[in-house]
CSV table of C-alpha atoms in Angstrom, one decimal:
chain,number,residue,atom,x,y,z
A,26,MET,CA,44.2,59.3,16.5
A,27,ASN,CA,46.5,60.0,13.5
A,28,ARG,CA,45.2,60.9,10.1
A,29,ARG,CA,46.5,58.9,7.1
A,30,ARG,CA,45.8,59.1,3.4
A,31,PHE,CA,46.7,56.3,1.1
A,32,LEU,CA,45.8,57.7,-2.3
A,33,LEU,CA,47.9,60.4,-3.9
A,34,ILE,CA,46.2,62.4,-6.7
A,35,SER,CA,48.5,64.0,-9.2
A,36,GLY,CA,48.3,65.1,-12.8
A,37,SER,CA,49.5,61.7,-13.9
A,38,GLY,CA,46.7,59.9,-12.0
A,39,LEU,CA,46.8,57.9,-8.9
A,40,LEU,CA,50.3,57.2,-7.5
A,41,VAL,CA,52.0,55.2,-4.8
A,42,LEU,CA,52.1,57.0,-1.4
A,43,GLY,CA,55.1,55.8,0.6
A,44,GLY,CA,55.0,54.7,4.1
A,45,GLY,CA,54.0,51.6,6.1
A,46,GLY,CA,50.4,51.1,5.3
A,47,LEU,CA,48.2,50.5,2.2
A,48,PHE,CA,49.7,51.0,-1.2
A,49,TRP,CA,48.3,51.2,-4.8
A,50,ARG,CA,49.2,52.7,-8.1
A,51,PHE,CA,47.4,53.5,-11.2
A,52,ALA,CA,48.8,55.4,-14.2
A,53,ARG,CA,47.7,53.6,-17.4
A,54,GLU,CA,45.2,55.0,-19.8
A,55,ILE,CA,41.6,54.0,-19.4
A,56,PRO,CA,38.9,54.9,-21.9
A,57,ALA,CA,35.6,56.6,-20.8
A,58,ALA,CA,33.3,54.2,-19.0
A,59,LEU,CA,30.7,54.0,-16.3
A,60,PRO,CA,31.9,55.0,-12.8
A,61,GLY,CA,31.5,51.5,-11.5
A,62,ILE,CA,33.9,50.2,-14.1
A,63,HIS,CA,36.5,52.8,-13.1
A,64,PHE,CA,36.0,52.0,-9.4
A,65,ASP,CA,36.6,48.3,-10.2
A,66,HIS,CA,39.9,49.1,-12.1
A,67,ILE,CA,41.1,51.2,-9.2
A,68,ALA,CA,40.1,48.7,-6.5
A,69,ARG,CA,41.7,45.8,-8.3
A,70,ASP,CA,45.1,47.6,-8.6
A,71,MET,CA,45.2,48.4,-4.9
A,72,THR,CA,47.7,46.5,-2.8
A,73,GLY,CA,48.0,45.9,0.9
A,74,VAL,CA,44.4,47.0,1.6
A,75,ALA,CA,42.7,43.7,2.6
A,76,VAL,CA,42.8,44.4,6.4
A,77,VAL,CA,41.1,47.8,6.1
A,78,GLY,CA,38.7,46.6,3.4
A,79,GLN,CA,37.6,43.7,5.6
A,80,ALA,CA,37.1,46.0,8.6
A,81,TRP,CA,35.0,48.4,6.5
A,82,LEU,CA,32.8,45.5,5.3
A,83,GLU,CA,32.4,44.2,8.9
A,84,GLN,CA,31.2,47.7,10.0
A,85,HIS,CA,28.9,48.2,7.0
A,86,ASP,CA,27.0,44.9,6.9
A,87,ASP,CA,25.0,44.5,3.6
A,88,THR,CA,26.3,47.8,2.3
A,89,ASP,CA,27.5,47.9,-1.3
A,90,PRO,CA,30.8,49.8,-1.7
A,91,HIS,CA,29.9,50.7,-5.2
A,92,GLN,CA,26.8,52.6,-4.0
A,93,VAL,CA,28.8,54.3,-1.2
A,94,LEU,CA,31.4,55.5,-3.7
A,95,LEU,CA,28.7,56.8,-6.1
A,96,ASP,CA,27.0,58.7,-3.3
A,97,ASN,CA,30.2,60.1,-1.9
A,98,LEU,CA,31.3,61.4,-5.3
A,99,ALA,CA,27.7,62.4,-6.3
A,100,LEU,CA,27.9,60.4,-9.5
A,101,SER,CA,25.3,58.6,-11.5
A,102,ALA,CA,25.8,54.9,-12.2
A,103,GLU,CA,24.3,55.2,-15.6
A,104,HIS,CA,26.5,57.9,-17.2
A,105,GLU,CA,29.9,57.3,-18.7
A,106,MET,CA,32.8,59.6,-17.7
A,107,GLU,CA,36.5,60.1,-18.4
A,108,PHE,CA,38.8,58.4,-16.0
A,109,SER,CA,40.7,61.6,-15.4
A,110,ASP,CA,37.5,63.4,-14.4
A,111,LEU,CA,36.7,60.6,-11.9
A,112,VAL,CA,40.2,60.9,-10.4
A,113,ALA,CA,39.8,64.6,-10.0
A,114,THR,CA,36.5,64.1,-8.2
A,115,LEU,CA,38.0,61.3,-6.1
A,116,GLY,CA,40.8,63.6,-5.0
A,117,GLU,CA,38.5,66.3,-3.9
A,118,ARG,CA,36.3,63.9,-1.9
A,119,ILE,CA,39.3,62.4,-0.1
A,120,GLU,CA,40.5,65.8,1.0
A,121,HIS,CA,36.9,66.5,2.1
A,122,ASP,CA,36.9,63.3,4.1
A,123,LEU,CA,40.2,63.9,5.8
A,124,ALA,CA,39.2,67.4,6.8
A,125,GLY,CA,36.9,65.7,9.2
A,126,HIS,CA,33.7,65.2,7.1
A,127,GLY,CA,34.0,61.5,6.3
A,128,LEU,CA,36.5,59.6,8.5
A,129,PHE,CA,36.8,55.9,9.0
A,130,LYS,CA,38.4,54.9,12.2
A,131,HIS,CA,40.6,51.8,12.2
A,132,GLU,CA,43.4,50.5,14.5
A,133,GLY,CA,44.4,54.0,15.8
A,134,TRP,CA,44.1,55.8,12.4
A,135,TRP,CA,41.6,58.2,10.8
A,136,LEU,CA,41.2,57.2,7.2
A,137,SER,CA,39.1,58.6,4.4
A,138,GLN,CA,35.7,56.8,4.2
A,139,THR,CA,36.1,56.9,0.4
A,140,GLU,CA,39.5,55.2,0.5
A,141,ALA,CA,38.2,52.6,2.9
A,142,ALA,CA,35.2,51.9,0.6
A,143,LEU,CA,37.6,51.3,-2.3
A,144,ALA,CA,39.5,48.9,-0.1
A,145,ALA,CA,36.3,47.1,0.7
A,146,LEU,CA,35.5,46.9,-3.0
A,147,HIS,CA,39.0,45.4,-3.5
A,148,VAL,CA,38.1,42.6,-1.0
A,149,LYS,CA,34.8,41.9,-2.5
A,150,LEU,CA,36.2,41.7,-6.0
A,151,LEU,CA,39.3,39.5,-5.1
A,152,GLY,CA,38.1,37.5,-2.1
A,153,GLU,CA,40.8,35.2,-0.8
A,154,ASP,CA,43.2,36.8,-3.3
A,155,ALA,CA,42.8,40.3,-1.7
A,156,SER,CA,46.2,42.0,-1.1
A,157,HIS,CA,47.4,42.1,2.4
A,158,PRO,CA,50.0,44.4,3.9
A,159,ASP,CA,53.5,43.1,3.3
A,160,GLU,CA,54.5,40.7,6.1
A,161,PRO,CA,58.1,39.9,5.5
A,162,GLY,CA,58.7,40.2,9.2
A,163,PHE,CA,56.8,37.2,10.6
A,164,GLU,CA,59.9,35.1,11.1
A,165,GLN,CA,61.9,38.0,12.4
A,166,ALA,CA,59.0,39.4,14.6
A,167,GLY,CA,59.6,39.5,18.3
A,168,GLU,CA,57.6,37.3,20.5
A,169,GLY,CA,55.2,38.7,23.0
A,170,ARG,CA,51.7,38.3,24.3
A,171,LEU,CA,49.0,39.5,22.0
A,172,LEU,CA,46.0,37.8,23.7
A,173,ARG,CA,45.4,35.8,26.9
A,174,ILE,CA,44.6,32.4,25.7
A,175,GLN,CA,42.2,30.5,27.9
A,176,GLY,CA,41.5,27.4,25.9
A,177,GLN,CA,41.9,25.5,22.6
A,178,ALA,CA,39.9,22.8,21.0
A,179,PRO,CA,40.7,20.4,19.5
A,180,THR,CA,44.3,19.8,20.5
A,181,LYS,CA,45.0,16.6,18.6
A,182,LEU,CA,45.0,15.5,15.0
A,183,VAL,CA,44.8,11.9,13.8
A,184,PRO,CA,46.4,11.5,10.3
A,185,GLY,CA,43.8,10.7,7.7
A,186,GLU,CA,40.9,11.8,9.9
A,187,PRO,CA,39.0,15.2,9.9
A,188,LEU,CA,39.9,17.5,12.7
A,189,ALA,CA,36.9,17.2,15.0
A,190,HIS,CA,35.5,18.4,18.3
A,191,PRO,CA,31.9,18.3,19.7
A,192,GLY,CA,30.1,21.6,18.9
A,193,LEU,CA,32.5,22.7,16.2
A,194,PRO,CA,32.4,22.4,12.4
A,195,GLU,CA,34.8,19.9,10.8
A,196,ASN,CA,38.4,21.0,10.5
A,197,VAL,CA,38.0,24.1,12.7
A,198,ILE,CA,40.2,25.0,15.6
A,199,SER,CA,38.6,27.3,18.2
A,200,PHE,CA,40.4,29.4,20.9
A,201,GLU,CA,38.9,31.0,24.0
A,202,THR,CA,40.4,34.4,24.9
A,203,ALA,CA,40.0,37.0,27.6
A,204,GLN,CA,38.9,39.6,25.1
A,205,ARG,CA,37.8,40.0,21.5
A,206,PRO,CA,40.9,39.8,19.2
A,207,PRO,CA,41.4,42.5,16.6
A,208,SER,CA,40.6,41.3,13.1
A,209,ARG,CA,44.0,42.3,11.8
A,210,LEU,CA,45.7,39.3,13.6
A,211,VAL,CA,46.9,36.6,11.3
A,212,PHE,CA,47.1,32.9,12.1
A,213,PHE,CA,50.2,30.9,11.1
A,214,VAL,CA,50.8,27.2,11.0
A,215,GLN,CA,53.5,25.3,9.1
A,216,GLY,CA,54.1,28.3,6.9
A,217,HIS,CA,50.5,28.8,6.0
A,218,ARG,CA,48.8,32.2,6.6
A,219,LEU,CA,45.1,32.1,7.5
A,220,HIS,CA,42.4,34.6,8.4
A,221,ILE,CA,40.8,34.3,11.8
A,222,SER,CA,37.1,34.6,12.6
A,223,PRO,CA,37.0,36.7,15.7
A,224,ARG,CA,34.2,36.7,18.3
A,225,SER,CA,33.6,38.4,21.6
A,226,ASN,CA,35.6,35.8,23.7
A,227,GLY,CA,37.8,34.2,21.1
A,228,PHE,CA,38.4,33.2,17.5
A,229,SER,CA,38.4,30.2,15.2
A,230,VAL,CA,40.4,29.1,12.2
A,231,GLN,CA,39.4,26.8,9.3
A,232,LEU,CA,42.1,24.4,8.2
A,233,ILE,CA,41.9,23.0,4.7
A,234,ASP,CA,43.0,19.5,3.8
A,235,VAL,CA,46.4,20.5,2.4
A,236,ILE,CA,47.3,22.2,5.6
A,237,LEU,CA,46.2,19.2,7.7
A,238,ASP,CA,48.3,17.0,5.5
A,239,ASP,CA,51.4,19.2,6.1
A,240,ILE,CA,50.8,19.0,9.9
A,241,ALA,CA,50.4,15.3,9.8
A,242,ARG,CA,53.6,14.9,7.8
A,243,ALA,CA,55.5,17.1,10.3
A,244,GLY,CA,54.3,14.9,13.2
A,245,GLY,CA,54.8,15.6,16.9
A,246,SER,CA,53.5,18.8,18.4
A,247,VAL,CA,53.1,21.6,15.7
A,248,ALA,CA,53.2,25.2,16.9
A,249,LEU,CA,50.2,27.5,16.3
A,250,TRP,CA,50.9,31.2,16.0
A,251,LEU,CA,49.2,34.6,16.0
A,252,TYR,CA,50.9,37.4,14.3
A,253,ASP,CA,50.2,41.2,14.5
A,254,PRO,CA,51.4,42.9,11.3
A,255,VAL,CA,51.1,46.3,12.9
A,256,ALA,CA,53.0,45.6,16.1
A,257,GLN,CA,55.4,43.2,14.3
A,258,ARG,CA,54.9,40.8,17.2
A,259,ARG,CA,54.0,37.1,17.3
A,260,GLN,CA,52.7,34.8,20.0
A,261,GLN,CA,52.5,31.0,20.1
A,262,VAL,CA,48.9,30.4,21.1
A,263,GLY,CA,48.9,26.6,21.2
A,264,THR,CA,50.0,23.3,19.6
A,265,LEU,CA,48.3,20.6,17.5
A,266,THR,CA,49.6,17.2,18.4
A,267,VAL,CA,49.7,14.5,15.8
A,268,THR,CA,48.6,11.3,17.4
A,269,GLU,CA,47.6,7.8,16.4
A,270,ALA,CA,44.0,6.7,16.4
A,271,VAL,CA,42.7,5.7,19.9
A,272,PRO,CA,42.0,1.9,19.8
A,273,ASP,CA,38.3,1.0,20.2
A,274,GLN,CA,37.7,0.5,23.9
A,275,ALA,CA,34.3,-1.0,23.4
A,276,GLY,CA,35.6,-4.6,23.3
A,277,PHE,CA,36.2,-7.1,26.1
A,278,CYS,CA,39.0,-7.3,28.6
A,279,ALA,CA,40.1,-10.7,29.6
A,280,PRO,CA,38.0,-12.1,32.5
A,281,ALA,CA,40.0,-12.0,35.8
A,282,ASP,CA,38.0,-14.7,37.6
A,283,TRP,CA,34.7,-16.6,37.3
A,284,GLY,CA,32.5,-19.2,39.1
A,285,GLU,CA,31.0,-21.6,39.7
A,286,ARG,CA,33.2,-23.9,37.6
A,287,GLU,CA,31.6,-27.3,38.1
A,288,THR,CA,28.6,-29.2,39.5
A,289,VAL,CA,27.1,-32.7,39.7
A,290,ALA,CA,24.8,-33.6,36.9
A,291,GLY,CA,21.2,-32.5,37.7
A,292,GLU,CA,22.2,-30.5,40.8
A,293,PRO,CA,21.9,-26.7,40.9
A,294,PHE,CA,25.1,-24.7,41.6
A,295,ASN,CA,25.3,-21.3,43.4
A,296,GLU,CA,21.6,-21.8,43.9
A,297,GLN,CA,19.4,-18.6,43.9
A,298,PRO,CA,16.2,-18.1,45.9
A,299,ASP,CA,14.1,-19.2,42.9
A,300,GLY,CA,16.1,-22.4,42.5
A,301,ALA,CA,18.0,-21.2,39.4
A,302,SER,CA,21.8,-21.7,39.2
A,303,ALA,CA,24.0,-18.6,38.7
A,304,PHE,CA,27.4,-17.7,37.3
A,305,TRP,CA,29.5,-14.7,38.3
A,306,ILE,CA,32.3,-13.3,36.1
A,307,LEU,CA,34.9,-10.6,37.0
A,308,VAL,CA,35.9,-8.5,34.0
A,309,ASP,CA,37.1,-4.9,33.8
A,310,CYS,CA,35.6,-3.9,30.5
A,311,PHE,CA,32.8,-5.2,28.3
A,312,PRO,CA,30.3,-3.8,25.7
A,313,ASP,CA,26.9,-2.6,26.8
A,314,ASP,CA,25.2,-5.4,24.9
A,315,THR,CA,27.0,-8.3,26.5
A,316,VAL,CA,25.2,-11.5,27.4
A,317,VAL,CA,26.5,-14.8,29.0
A,318,VAL,CA,26.3,-17.8,26.7
A,319,PHE,CA,26.4,-21.4,28.1
A,320,ASP,CA,26.9,-24.1,25.5
A,321,GLY,CA,25.3,-21.9,22.8
A,322,VAL,CA,22.4,-20.8,25.0
A,323,GLU,CA,22.0,-17.2,26.0
A,324,LEU,CA,21.4,-16.8,29.7
A,325,PRO,CA,19.5,-13.9,31.5
A,326,THR,CA,22.4,-11.5,32.2
A,327,THR,CA,23.0,-8.6,34.6
A,328,LEU,CA,25.9,-6.1,33.9
A,329,GLN,CA,27.5,-4.1,36.7
A,330,ALA,CA,30.1,-2.1,34.8
A,331,ASP,CA,31.1,0.1,37.8
A,332,GLU,CA,32.1,-3.1,39.7
A,333,GLY,CA,33.5,-5.0,36.8
A,334,LEU,CA,31.0,-7.8,37.4
A,335,ILE,CA,28.7,-9.8,35.2
A,336,THR,CA,26.1,-12.3,36.6
A,337,ALA,CA,23.9,-14.7,34.8
A,338,ARG,CA,21.1,-17.0,35.8
A,339,MET,CA,20.4,-20.5,34.5
A,340,PRO,CA,16.7,-21.1,35.0
A,341,ASP,CA,16.6,-24.3,32.9
A,342,PRO,CA,18.1,-27.2,34.9
A,343,THR,CA,18.1,-29.5,31.9
A,344,LEU,CA,21.2,-27.7,30.6
A,345,ILE,CA,23.3,-29.5,33.3
A,346,GLU,CA,21.7,-32.9,33.2
A,347,ILE,CA,24.3,-34.6,31.1
A,348,PRO,CA,27.9,-35.0,32.3
A,349,GLY,CA,30.6,-33.3,30.3
A,350,GLU,CA,32.4,-30.0,29.7
A,351,TYR,CA,30.5,-27.0,28.3
A,352,ALA,CA,31.8,-23.6,27.0
A,353,LEU,CA,31.0,-20.5,28.9
A,354,GLU,CA,31.4,-17.3,26.8
A,355,LEU,CA,30.6,-13.6,26.7
A,356,LEU,CA,28.8,-12.4,23.6
A,357,ASP,CA,28.5,-8.8,22.3
A,358,ARG,CA,25.1,-8.9,20.6
A,359,LYS,CA,25.8,-5.8,18.7
A,360,SER,CA,29.1,-6.7,17.0
A,361,GLY,CA,29.0,-10.5,17.4
A,362,ALA,CA,32.4,-10.5,19.2
A,363,VAL,CA,32.9,-13.4,21.6
A,364,GLU,CA,35.2,-13.6,24.6
A,365,PRO,CA,35.9,-17.1,26.1
A,366,VAL,CA,35.4,-17.4,29.8
A,367,GLY,CA,36.2,-21.1,30.5
A,368,GLN,CA,34.9,-24.7,30.5
A,369,PHE,CA,32.2,-25.6,32.9
A,370,ARG,CA,32.4,-29.2,34.1
A,371,VAL,CA,29.3,-31.4,34.8
A,372,ARG,CA,30.4,-34.4,36.8
A,373,GLU,CA,28.8,-37.8,37.1
A,374,PRO,CA,26.5,-38.2,40.1
């Protein structure tokens, strides 16, 4: 591993240290104050430190960076001190860390634990506004594989509807990968830069409404990218396809055939062992709550969805005692939807 320091202590204060990593500067006059206030001033002025700060927080769960800094510099939280004195103490501690007495290992580098704790404080203070390393090279970055992607869900977006998939929170895309992704990777879609939430076998990304609106306006299949700011490489990890809402398939298909279609008044048709008459109807799709209705009377109905068959018994012979034509219909009890089947004819004897 390589050692790197990001804070340069000089007689004028804390200065920029050139290179390709984290940068910050601090040269203005600050009056005497409690150490915590000085730490906050320093942390807020840091730039490009969000990645290291977040990594430190992930490795030090429930640890307060303020307290770590006080402990590392052997300072009391209750006693005011001059900013210049704190800077001098800070410089000594960083040298001590980098000599091997307090190293924070991150992405192939040995950093000062004290510097990393300041970066973590920056993240805690600024949240989503924390400063990331400059990334002007996303559009120019070469393409290459960063992760082996094994799955993505969901893959489609219906405009005006939340992004949804069973088992996932609303408006979240989840990716399955062959290994845990490093936390430094950045997700890009339609020019928006997003943090990833890594896990042992993948990562997820939360998309806010304004991003979903941009994707919907773009239409078609929108590319989803991961970007590695260290390797300056990007990989398309999937697409999100904008699609129209799927029509409700719970309704009726048109009946393909049916019978019997007529009888003589008072005589059973398609007679069953118990003497009841019976209808059969061939129809490819129908709701689960379908019943057969004869002239406004619901009949005992049997649904055989796998075979596209509906049968219904007519146990009451008085329904066919009077000659005429009677409507035969399918009724969805749940929605009230009706699908006409045909006219059943009762002939004169």
